[in-house]
Amino acid sequence: MMANPATSVAAPNAADRAATERAAIVKDAALFALVTLGLCVPIVAFRTDLSQTSALDLVPRWGLVAILCGLVFVARLGQRVVLANRDARRALTPSPSQATEAVDATPNASQKLSTYALPAFLGVTLAFPLLVVLGTGGLGESRYWIDLGILILTYVMLGWGLNIVVGLAGLLDLGYVAFYAVGAYSYALLSTVFGLSFWVCLPLAGLFAGLWGMVLGFPVLRLRGDYLAIVTLAFGEIIRLVLINWTDFSGGAAGISSIPRATFFGIPFTADEDGFAAKVGLDFSPMHRVIFLYYLILALALITNGVTLRLRRLPIGRAWEALREDEIACRSLGINTTNTKLTAFALGAMFGGFAGSFFAVRQGFVSPESFNFLESAIILAIVVLGGMGSQIGVAVAAVAMVGGPELLRNLGFLKAVFGEGFDPSEYRLLLFGLAMVIMMIWRPRGLISERAPSIVLKERKRISGSLVKEGHG
């Protein structure tokens, strides 16, 4: 019997297409490596060292350039292969809107994991000081790790506050650090000038920041997208420049120092008889105050999370999500978009003010340089990487972006690879940019893109991120 001519022709065509696709993938990866080479020549290829004659010598580092180009080539090659396999699988699987038969809606592994992620996160954070003390062998030795935990939780709280504005309401805010600064300076001025305690200044700082959030909200009611981002960015820079130049009010670039420390509801963390250690019957240790600050920022972060989750189920929360999806449709349903936007800005700013007040009491010193645009960019990157609207995603992204460089600093083998002078903290912005690029390619909607519906009619199921519109402010 003779072979079918159509089959004999289709097989070579399929083989030719596969070979062409492989060649295109390799060519694309080589192009990425070539672009990396062009970028590395003026930045990485040469290092300036000060010689004994006080002259600058150029030290070539072509080996490092070759390693970076090779890594980019391999990463791009692997990415294209993974995307090609994913597209092939999607071509064979019908979408729910086009399927003629029932499609399985059983939650996948990531959706099931996100259900238990928040309780697991709470359990780890509550036990973190005890685990660190047991792991390091004492309170004094655990100071570094507890301070790192405080820093991470501060960014978690800031990320959850900004998530109200960006993730739920879909309003792009690049000036969130301004509310952080308002809260910090509110506590610093109220405590140093009027002698008010931290527990009195904390709600006042949140109220002042919320007021400034409404002040920002009024001028930008009709702005969206890039225009909204530019105005909010300008607002953050205006606050910083005012703090620098209004020396009679804020101390100028010198900042405000000698800020009173927080007490345990009136009991100071001192070594005298009226101190916390003597009242409780413990030996005095400066770590008592540090552990107290850790649980204080943990409580503030959990309050932020709890209020956000509760508000999301209320009519105002559903109005935020409707505004994020389609403002025109939101107006057609009779929702007051003016009040909706103002409440989002005010509540997000209020939590930023709480975090700023904690920052001031923890540092004991505030200055305008602590509230530059980089802080806003980091907080926004945490929200975007974690998944806009996802609380646990923001927490995971904060741990990765804030704690990641610190963990890299303690990896000794990196110095053996890149040299004794290698400090990962110097490449922090590069790591941020790389993380953003990888996430935009791998999971453009963030680490956790599923959404739990605010209202459930019959059966509670999570909504896939592909069915939820991204907020574009």
CSV table of C-alpha atoms in Angstrom, one decimal:
chain,number,residue,atom,x,y,z
A,1,MET,CA,0.0,0.0,0.0
A,2,MET,CA,1.2,3.5,-0.8
A,3,ALA,CA,1.6,6.1,2.0
A,4,ASN,CA,-0.8,9.0,2.2
A,5,PRO,CA,0.9,11.9,0.4
A,6,ALA,CA,-0.7,14.4,2.8
A,7,THR,CA,0.8,12.6,5.8
A,8,SER,CA,4.3,12.4,4.2
A,9,VAL,CA,4.2,16.1,3.4
A,10,ALA,CA,2.9,17.2,6.9
A,11,ALA,CA,5.6,15.4,8.8
A,12,PRO,CA,8.5,17.3,7.1
A,13,ASN,CA,6.6,20.6,7.5
A,14,ALA,CA,6.1,20.0,11.2
A,15,ALA,CA,9.8,19.1,11.6
A,16,ASP,CA,10.8,22.3,9.6
A,17,ARG,CA,8.5,24.4,11.8
A,18,ALA,CA,10.0,22.9,15.0
A,19,ALA,CA,13.6,23.5,13.7
A,20,THR,CA,12.6,27.1,12.7
A,21,GLU,CA,11.2,27.8,16.2
A,22,ARG,CA,14.3,26.4,17.9
A,23,ALA,CA,16.5,28.6,15.7
A,24,ALA,CA,14.3,31.6,16.5
A,25,ILE,CA,14.5,30.9,20.3
A,26,VAL,CA,18.3,30.6,20.2
A,27,LYS,CA,18.6,33.7,18.1
A,28,ASP,CA,16.4,35.6,20.5
A,29,ALA,CA,18.5,34.5,23.5
A,30,ALA,CA,21.7,35.4,21.7
A,31,LEU,CA,20.2,38.9,21.1
A,32,PHE,CA,19.5,39.3,24.8
A,33,ALA,CA,23.1,38.3,25.6
A,34,LEU,CA,24.4,40.8,23.1
A,35,VAL,CA,22.3,43.6,24.6
A,36,THR,CA,23.6,42.6,28.0
A,37,LEU,CA,27.2,42.8,26.7
A,38,GLY,CA,26.5,46.3,25.4
A,39,LEU,CA,25.2,47.3,28.8
A,40,CYS,CA,28.0,45.7,30.7
A,41,VAL,CA,30.8,47.4,28.8
A,42,PRO,CA,30.4,50.8,30.3
A,43,ILE,CA,29.2,49.6,33.7
A,44,VAL,CA,30.7,46.3,34.7
A,45,ALA,CA,33.6,45.6,32.3
A,46,PHE,CA,36.0,48.0,34.1
A,47,ARG,CA,36.4,48.9,37.8
A,48,THR,CA,38.3,51.9,39.0
A,49,ASP,CA,40.8,51.4,41.8
A,50,LEU,CA,43.0,53.9,43.5
A,51,SER,CA,46.6,53.1,43.0
A,52,GLN,CA,49.5,53.9,45.3
A,53,THR,CA,50.3,57.1,43.3
A,54,SER,CA,46.7,58.4,44.0
A,55,ALA,CA,45.8,57.8,40.3
A,56,LEU,CA,42.8,55.8,39.1
A,57,ASP,CA,43.5,52.5,37.5
A,58,LEU,CA,41.0,50.7,35.3
A,59,VAL,CA,40.8,47.0,36.2
A,60,PRO,CA,39.2,44.9,33.5
A,61,ARG,CA,36.5,42.4,34.6
A,62,TRP,CA,35.7,40.6,31.3
A,63,GLY,CA,35.2,37.3,33.2
A,64,LEU,CA,32.3,38.8,35.2
A,65,VAL,CA,30.9,40.2,31.9
A,66,ALA,CA,31.0,36.7,30.3
A,67,ILE,CA,29.3,35.2,33.3
A,68,LEU,CA,26.5,37.7,33.2
A,69,CYS,CA,26.0,37.3,29.4
A,70,GLY,CA,25.9,33.6,29.8
A,71,LEU,CA,23.4,33.8,32.6
A,72,VAL,CA,21.2,36.1,30.5
A,73,PHE,CA,21.4,33.7,27.5
A,74,VAL,CA,20.5,30.7,29.6
A,75,ALA,CA,17.7,32.5,31.4
A,76,ARG,CA,16.1,33.8,28.2
A,77,LEU,CA,16.5,30.4,26.5
A,78,GLY,CA,14.7,28.7,29.4
A,79,GLN,CA,12.0,31.3,29.5
A,80,ARG,CA,11.2,31.0,25.8
A,81,VAL,CA,11.1,27.2,26.1
A,82,VAL,CA,8.7,27.4,29.1
A,83,LEU,CA,6.5,29.9,27.3
A,84,ALA,CA,6.4,27.8,24.1
A,85,ASN,CA,5.4,24.7,26.1
A,86,ARG,CA,2.7,26.7,28.0
A,87,ASP,CA,1.3,28.0,24.7
A,88,ALA,CA,1.2,24.5,23.3
A,89,ARG,CA,-0.8,23.3,26.3
A,90,ARG,CA,-3.2,26.2,26.1
A,91,ALA,CA,-3.8,25.5,22.5
A,92,LEU,CA,-5.0,21.9,23.4
A,93,THR,CA,-7.1,23.0,26.4
A,94,PRO,CA,-10.3,25.0,25.7
A,95,SER,CA,-11.0,28.1,27.7
A,96,PRO,CA,-14.1,28.1,30.0
A,97,SER,CA,-15.9,30.6,27.8
A,98,GLN,CA,-15.4,28.5,24.7
A,99,ALA,CA,-15.8,25.0,26.1
A,100,THR,CA,-18.8,22.9,25.1
A,101,GLU,CA,-18.4,20.7,28.1
A,102,ALA,CA,-18.1,21.4,31.8
A,103,VAL,CA,-14.6,22.6,32.8
A,104,ASP,CA,-13.2,21.6,36.1
A,105,ALA,CA,-13.3,24.5,38.6
A,106,THR,CA,-11.6,22.7,41.5
A,107,PRO,CA,-9.1,25.1,43.2
A,108,ASN,CA,-5.5,24.5,42.2
A,109,ALA,CA,-2.6,24.1,44.6
A,110,SER,CA,-1.8,27.8,44.7
A,111,GLN,CA,-5.4,28.7,45.5
A,112,LYS,CA,-5.5,26.1,48.3
A,113,LEU,CA,-2.1,27.4,49.6
A,114,SER,CA,-3.3,31.0,49.8
A,115,THR,CA,-6.2,29.9,52.0
A,116,TYR,CA,-3.8,28.8,54.8
A,117,ALA,CA,-1.0,31.3,54.0
A,118,LEU,CA,-2.3,34.1,56.3
A,119,PRO,CA,-2.7,31.9,59.4
A,120,ALA,CA,0.8,30.4,58.7
A,121,PHE,CA,2.3,33.9,58.3
A,122,LEU,CA,0.7,34.9,61.7
A,123,GLY,CA,2.0,31.9,63.5
A,124,VAL,CA,5.6,32.4,62.2
A,125,THR,CA,5.6,36.1,63.0
A,126,LEU,CA,4.3,35.5,66.6
A,127,ALA,CA,7.0,32.9,67.3
A,128,PHE,CA,9.8,34.6,65.4
A,129,PRO,CA,11.5,36.3,68.4
A,130,LEU,CA,11.5,33.0,70.3
A,131,LEU,CA,12.8,31.1,67.4
A,132,VAL,CA,15.6,33.6,66.8
A,133,VAL,CA,16.6,33.7,70.4
A,134,LEU,CA,16.8,29.9,70.5
A,135,GLY,CA,18.7,29.8,67.2
A,136,THR,CA,21.3,32.4,68.1
A,137,GLY,CA,21.7,31.5,71.8
A,138,GLY,CA,20.7,34.6,73.6
A,139,LEU,CA,18.8,37.9,73.5
A,140,GLY,CA,21.9,40.0,72.7
A,141,GLU,CA,22.8,37.8,69.8
A,142,SER,CA,19.3,38.0,68.3
A,143,ARG,CA,19.3,41.8,68.0
A,144,TYR,CA,20.1,41.9,64.2
A,145,TRP,CA,17.4,39.4,63.2
A,146,ILE,CA,14.7,41.0,65.4
A,147,ASP,CA,15.6,44.4,63.9
A,148,LEU,CA,15.3,42.8,60.5
A,149,GLY,CA,11.9,41.4,61.4
A,150,ILE,CA,10.8,44.9,62.5
A,151,LEU,CA,11.9,46.4,59.2
A,152,ILE,CA,10.1,43.7,57.2
A,153,LEU,CA,6.9,44.1,59.2
A,154,THR,CA,7.0,47.9,58.7
A,155,TYR,CA,7.1,47.4,54.9
A,156,VAL,CA,4.4,44.8,55.2
A,157,MET,CA,2.2,47.4,56.9
A,158,LEU,CA,3.1,50.0,54.3
A,159,GLY,CA,2.3,47.6,51.5
A,160,TRP,CA,-1.1,46.7,53.0
A,161,GLY,CA,-1.9,50.4,53.4
A,162,LEU,CA,-0.9,51.2,49.8
A,163,ASN,CA,-2.8,48.1,48.6
A,164,ILE,CA,-6.1,49.8,49.5
A,165,VAL,CA,-5.3,52.6,47.1
A,166,VAL,CA,-3.6,50.6,44.3
A,167,GLY,CA,-4.9,47.1,44.7
A,168,LEU,CA,-8.5,47.6,45.7
A,169,ALA,CA,-9.4,51.1,44.2
A,170,GLY,CA,-7.0,50.9,41.2
A,171,LEU,CA,-5.5,54.4,41.8
A,172,LEU,CA,-1.8,54.5,41.0
A,173,ASP,CA,-0.1,56.4,43.9
A,174,LEU,CA,3.7,57.2,43.6
A,175,GLY,CA,3.7,59.6,46.5
A,176,TYR,CA,2.7,57.3,49.3
A,177,VAL,CA,5.9,58.1,51.2
A,178,ALA,CA,4.5,61.6,51.9
A,179,PHE,CA,1.9,60.1,54.3
A,180,TYR,CA,4.7,58.0,55.9
A,181,ALA,CA,6.6,61.3,56.5
A,182,VAL,CA,3.5,63.1,57.8
A,183,GLY,CA,3.0,60.4,60.4
A,184,ALA,CA,6.7,60.4,61.4
A,185,TYR,CA,6.9,64.2,61.8
A,186,SER,CA,3.6,64.4,63.5
A,187,TYR,CA,4.8,62.1,66.3
A,188,ALA,CA,8.2,63.8,66.4
A,189,LEU,CA,6.8,67.3,66.8
A,190,LEU,CA,3.9,66.4,69.1
A,191,SER,CA,6.2,64.5,71.5
A,192,THR,CA,9.2,66.9,71.5
A,193,VAL,CA,7.2,70.2,71.5
A,194,PHE,CA,4.1,69.3,73.5
A,195,GLY,CA,5.4,66.3,75.4
A,196,LEU,CA,2.6,63.9,74.4
A,197,SER,CA,3.1,60.2,74.7
A,198,PHE,CA,3.3,57.7,71.9
A,199,TRP,CA,-0.1,56.3,72.6
A,200,VAL,CA,-1.7,59.7,72.2
A,201,CYS,CA,0.3,60.7,69.2
A,202,LEU,CA,-0.3,57.4,67.3
A,203,PRO,CA,-4.0,58.1,66.4
A,204,LEU,CA,-3.3,61.8,65.9
A,205,ALA,CA,-0.5,60.9,63.4
A,206,GLY,CA,-3.0,58.6,61.5
A,207,LEU,CA,-5.6,61.4,61.5
A,208,PHE,CA,-3.2,64.0,60.2
A,209,ALA,CA,-2.0,61.6,57.4
A,210,GLY,CA,-5.5,60.8,56.5
A,211,LEU,CA,-6.3,64.5,56.2
A,212,TRP,CA,-3.4,65.0,53.9
A,213,GLY,CA,-4.7,62.0,51.9
A,214,MET,CA,-7.9,63.8,51.3
A,215,VAL,CA,-6.0,67.0,50.4
A,216,LEU,CA,-4.2,64.9,47.7
A,217,GLY,CA,-7.4,63.2,46.7
A,218,PHE,CA,-9.4,66.4,45.8
A,219,PRO,CA,-7.1,67.7,43.0
A,220,VAL,CA,-6.7,64.2,41.3
A,221,LEU,CA,-10.4,63.2,41.2
A,222,ARG,CA,-10.5,63.5,37.4
A,223,LEU,CA,-7.0,62.1,36.8
A,224,ARG,CA,-6.2,58.5,35.8
A,225,GLY,CA,-3.2,56.6,34.6
A,226,ASP,CA,0.1,58.4,34.0
A,227,TYR,CA,-1.3,61.8,34.9
A,228,LEU,CA,-2.4,60.5,38.3
A,229,ALA,CA,1.1,59.0,38.8
A,230,ILE,CA,2.8,62.2,38.0
A,231,VAL,CA,0.7,64.3,40.3
A,232,THR,CA,1.1,61.9,43.3
A,233,LEU,CA,4.8,61.7,42.6
A,234,ALA,CA,5.0,65.5,42.7
A,235,PHE,CA,3.0,65.6,45.9
A,236,GLY,CA,5.6,63.3,47.6
A,237,GLU,CA,8.4,65.5,46.4
A,238,ILE,CA,6.7,68.7,47.6
A,239,ILE,CA,6.3,67.3,51.1
A,240,ARG,CA,10.0,66.3,51.2
A,241,LEU,CA,11.2,69.7,49.9
A,242,VAL,CA,8.9,71.5,52.4
A,243,LEU,CA,10.4,69.5,55.2
A,244,ILE,CA,13.9,70.3,54.0
A,245,ASN,CA,13.4,74.1,53.6
A,246,TRP,CA,11.0,74.9,56.4
A,247,THR,CA,13.7,74.8,59.1
A,248,ASP,CA,11.7,76.5,61.8
A,249,PHE,CA,9.0,73.8,61.6
A,250,SER,CA,10.8,70.6,60.8
A,251,GLY,CA,14.5,71.3,61.6
A,252,GLY,CA,15.4,71.3,57.9
A,253,ALA,CA,17.9,68.8,56.6
A,254,ALA,CA,19.2,68.2,60.2
A,255,GLY,CA,15.9,66.6,61.1
A,256,ILE,CA,14.5,66.1,64.6
A,257,SER,CA,16.4,64.1,67.2
A,258,SER,CA,15.9,63.0,70.8
A,259,ILE,CA,12.4,61.8,70.1
A,260,PRO,CA,11.0,60.1,73.2
A,261,ARG,CA,10.7,56.4,73.2
A,262,ALA,CA,7.5,54.4,73.5
A,263,THR,CA,6.6,53.0,76.9
A,264,PHE,CA,4.6,49.9,77.8
A,265,PHE,CA,1.5,51.8,78.6
A,266,GLY,CA,3.3,54.3,80.8
A,267,ILE,CA,6.1,51.9,82.0
A,268,PRO,CA,9.5,52.9,80.5
A,269,PHE,CA,12.1,50.3,79.4
A,270,THR,CA,14.8,51.5,81.8
A,271,ALA,CA,17.0,49.9,84.4
A,272,ASP,CA,15.6,51.7,87.5
A,273,GLU,CA,13.0,50.5,89.9
A,274,ASP,CA,10.2,52.0,87.9
A,275,GLY,CA,11.3,50.3,84.7
A,276,PHE,CA,9.6,47.4,82.9
A,277,ALA,CA,12.1,44.8,83.9
A,278,ALA,CA,11.8,45.6,87.7
A,279,LYS,CA,8.0,45.7,87.4
A,280,VAL,CA,7.8,42.3,85.8
A,281,GLY,CA,10.7,40.7,87.8
A,282,LEU,CA,13.2,40.2,85.0
A,283,ASP,CA,16.9,41.2,84.7
A,284,PHE,CA,17.2,44.4,82.7
A,285,SER,CA,18.1,44.0,79.1
A,286,PRO,CA,17.9,46.6,76.2
A,287,MET,CA,16.4,43.8,74.1
A,288,HIS,CA,13.1,44.1,76.0
A,289,ARG,CA,12.3,47.4,74.2
A,290,VAL,CA,13.3,45.9,70.9
A,291,ILE,CA,11.0,42.9,71.4
A,292,PHE,CA,8.2,45.2,72.5
A,293,LEU,CA,8.7,47.2,69.3
A,294,TYR,CA,8.5,44.0,67.2
A,295,TYR,CA,5.2,43.0,68.7
A,296,LEU,CA,3.9,46.6,68.4
A,297,ILE,CA,4.5,46.8,64.7
A,298,LEU,CA,3.1,43.3,64.3
A,299,ALA,CA,-0.1,44.4,66.1
A,300,LEU,CA,-0.3,47.5,63.9
A,301,ALA,CA,0.2,45.4,60.7
A,302,LEU,CA,-2.5,42.9,61.8
A,303,ILE,CA,-4.9,45.8,62.5
A,304,THR,CA,-4.2,47.2,59.0
A,305,ASN,CA,-4.9,43.7,57.5
A,306,GLY,CA,-8.0,43.1,59.5
A,307,VAL,CA,-9.5,46.5,58.7
A,308,THR,CA,-8.7,46.1,55.0
A,309,LEU,CA,-10.3,42.7,54.9
A,310,ARG,CA,-13.4,43.9,56.7
A,311,LEU,CA,-13.7,47.0,54.6
A,312,ARG,CA,-13.5,44.9,51.4
A,313,ARG,CA,-16.6,43.0,52.4
A,314,LEU,CA,-18.5,46.2,53.1
A,315,PRO,CA,-20.2,48.4,50.4
A,316,ILE,CA,-17.3,50.8,50.4
A,317,GLY,CA,-14.9,47.9,49.6
A,318,ARG,CA,-17.1,46.7,46.8
A,319,ALA,CA,-17.2,50.2,45.5
A,320,TRP,CA,-13.4,50.4,45.4
A,321,GLU,CA,-13.3,47.2,43.3
A,322,ALA,CA,-16.0,48.4,41.0
A,323,LEU,CA,-14.0,51.7,40.5
A,324,ARG,CA,-10.9,49.6,39.7
A,325,GLU,CA,-12.7,47.5,37.1
A,326,ASP,CA,-14.6,50.2,35.2
A,327,GLU,CA,-15.1,53.8,36.5
A,328,ILE,CA,-17.8,54.5,33.9
A,329,ALA,CA,-19.8,51.4,34.8
A,330,CYS,CA,-19.3,52.4,38.5
A,331,ARG,CA,-20.9,55.7,37.9
A,332,SER,CA,-23.7,54.2,35.9
A,333,LEU,CA,-24.6,52.1,38.9
A,334,GLY,CA,-25.0,55.3,41.0
A,335,ILE,CA,-21.8,55.0,43.0
A,336,ASN,CA,-20.3,58.3,44.1
A,337,THR,CA,-16.8,58.0,42.7
A,338,THR,CA,-15.7,61.2,44.4
A,339,ASN,CA,-16.4,59.8,47.9
A,340,THR,CA,-15.0,56.4,46.9
A,341,LYS,CA,-11.7,57.8,45.7
A,342,LEU,CA,-11.4,60.1,48.8
A,343,THR,CA,-12.0,57.3,51.2
A,344,ALA,CA,-9.4,55.1,49.5
A,345,PHE,CA,-6.8,57.9,49.7
A,346,ALA,CA,-7.7,58.8,53.2
A,347,LEU,CA,-7.7,55.3,54.7
A,348,GLY,CA,-4.5,54.3,52.8
A,349,ALA,CA,-2.8,57.5,54.0
A,350,MET,CA,-4.0,56.9,57.6
A,351,PHE,CA,-2.2,53.5,57.8
A,352,GLY,CA,0.9,55.1,56.3
A,353,GLY,CA,0.7,57.7,59.1
A,354,PHE,CA,0.6,54.9,61.7
A,355,ALA,CA,3.6,53.3,60.2
A,356,GLY,CA,5.4,56.7,60.1
A,357,SER,CA,4.7,57.3,63.8
A,358,PHE,CA,6.2,53.9,64.6
A,359,PHE,CA,9.2,54.7,62.4
A,360,ALA,CA,9.9,57.8,64.4
A,361,VAL,CA,9.6,56.1,67.8
A,362,ARG,CA,11.8,53.3,66.7
A,363,GLN,CA,14.6,55.4,65.2
A,364,GLY,CA,14.4,58.3,67.7
A,365,PHE,CA,15.4,60.6,64.8
A,366,VAL,CA,13.7,61.6,61.6
A,367,SER,CA,15.0,63.6,58.6
A,368,PRO,CA,13.7,64.3,55.1
A,369,GLU,CA,16.2,61.9,53.6
A,370,SER,CA,14.4,59.0,55.1
A,371,PHE,CA,11.3,59.8,52.9
A,372,ASN,CA,12.6,60.0,49.3
A,373,PHE,CA,11.0,58.7,46.2
A,374,LEU,CA,12.9,55.4,46.5
A,375,GLU,CA,10.8,54.5,49.5
A,376,SER,CA,7.6,55.0,47.5
A,377,ALA,CA,9.0,52.9,44.6
A,378,ILE,CA,9.9,50.1,47.0
A,379,ILE,CA,6.4,50.0,48.6
A,380,LEU,CA,4.7,50.1,45.2
A,381,ALA,CA,7.0,47.4,43.9
A,382,ILE,CA,6.0,45.2,46.9
A,383,VAL,CA,2.3,45.7,46.1
A,384,VAL,CA,2.8,44.9,42.4
A,385,LEU,CA,5.0,41.9,42.9
A,386,GLY,CA,2.8,40.4,45.5
A,387,GLY,CA,-0.3,40.8,43.5
A,388,MET,CA,-2.5,43.9,43.6
A,389,GLY,CA,-5.4,43.3,45.9
A,390,SER,CA,-3.8,40.2,47.6
A,391,GLN,CA,-2.9,40.7,51.3
A,392,ILE,CA,-0.8,37.6,51.6
A,393,GLY,CA,1.0,38.3,48.3
A,394,VAL,CA,2.0,41.7,49.6
A,395,ALA,CA,3.4,40.1,52.8
A,396,VAL,CA,5.4,37.5,50.8
A,397,ALA,CA,6.8,40.2,48.5
A,398,ALA,CA,7.8,42.4,51.4
A,399,VAL,CA,9.7,39.5,53.0
A,400,ALA,CA,11.5,38.8,49.7
A,401,MET,CA,12.3,42.3,48.7
A,402,VAL,CA,13.4,43.6,52.2
A,403,GLY,CA,14.8,40.5,53.7
A,404,GLY,CA,16.3,39.1,50.5
A,405,PRO,CA,19.3,41.5,50.3
A,406,GLU,CA,20.0,41.0,54.0
A,407,LEU,CA,20.1,37.2,53.6
A,408,LEU,CA,22.4,37.6,50.6
A,409,ARG,CA,24.7,39.6,52.7
A,410,ASN,CA,25.2,36.7,55.0
A,411,LEU,CA,26.0,34.2,52.2
A,412,GLY,CA,29.7,33.7,52.4
A,413,PHE,CA,30.1,31.8,49.1
A,414,LEU,CA,29.1,35.0,47.1
A,415,LYS,CA,32.3,36.7,48.2
A,416,ALA,CA,34.2,33.6,46.9
A,417,VAL,CA,32.5,34.0,43.5
A,418,PHE,CA,32.5,37.8,43.1
A,419,GLY,CA,35.4,38.8,45.4
A,420,GLU,CA,35.9,39.9,49.0
A,421,GLY,CA,34.6,43.4,48.3
A,422,PHE,CA,31.2,42.2,47.0
A,423,ASP,CA,28.3,43.7,48.9
A,424,PRO,CA,24.8,42.6,47.7
A,425,SER,CA,23.2,45.7,49.3
A,426,GLU,CA,25.0,47.8,46.6
A,427,TYR,CA,23.1,45.9,44.0
A,428,ARG,CA,19.7,46.3,45.7
A,429,LEU,CA,18.2,48.4,43.0
A,430,LEU,CA,19.5,46.0,40.3
A,431,LEU,CA,17.9,43.1,42.2
A,432,PHE,CA,14.6,45.1,42.4
A,433,GLY,CA,14.6,45.8,38.7
A,434,LEU,CA,15.5,42.2,37.9
A,435,ALA,CA,12.7,40.9,40.1
A,436,MET,CA,10.2,43.3,38.4
A,437,VAL,CA,11.3,42.1,34.9
A,438,ILE,CA,11.0,38.4,35.9
A,439,MET,CA,7.6,38.9,37.5
A,440,MET,CA,6.3,40.8,34.5
A,441,ILE,CA,7.3,37.9,32.3
A,442,TRP,CA,6.4,35.0,34.6
A,443,ARG,CA,3.4,36.2,36.5
A,444,PRO,CA,2.4,39.7,35.3
A,445,ARG,CA,-0.4,39.9,37.8
A,446,GLY,CA,1.8,39.2,40.8
A,447,LEU,CA,2.8,36.2,43.0
A,448,ILE,CA,-0.8,35.6,44.1
A,449,SER,CA,-3.3,36.8,41.5
A,450,GLU,CA,-6.4,34.9,42.7
A,451,ARG,CA,-9.2,36.9,44.4
A,452,ALA,CA,-11.7,35.8,47.0
A,453,PRO,CA,-15.1,37.2,46.0
A,454,SER,CA,-16.6,39.8,48.3
A,455,ILE,CA,-20.1,38.3,47.9
A,456,VAL,CA,-20.9,34.6,47.6
A,457,LEU,CA,-24.2,33.4,46.2
A,458,LYS,CA,-23.9,29.6,46.4
A,459,GLU,CA,-20.4,28.2,46.6
A,460,ARG,CA,-17.3,30.1,47.7
A,461,LYS,CA,-14.6,29.9,45.0
A,462,ARG,CA,-11.6,32.0,44.3
A,463,ILE,CA,-11.5,34.1,41.1
A,464,SER,CA,-8.6,33.6,38.8
A,465,GLY,CA,-6.4,36.6,38.2
A,466,SER,CA,-7.0,36.3,34.5
A,467,LEU,CA,-10.6,37.2,35.0
A,468,VAL,CA,-9.9,40.3,37.1
A,469,LYS,CA,-8.9,43.5,35.4
A,470,GLU,CA,-5.7,45.1,36.6
A,471,GLY,CA,-6.2,48.6,38.1
A,472,HIS,CA,-4.6,51.2,36.0
A,473,GLY,CA,-5.4,54.2,38.1
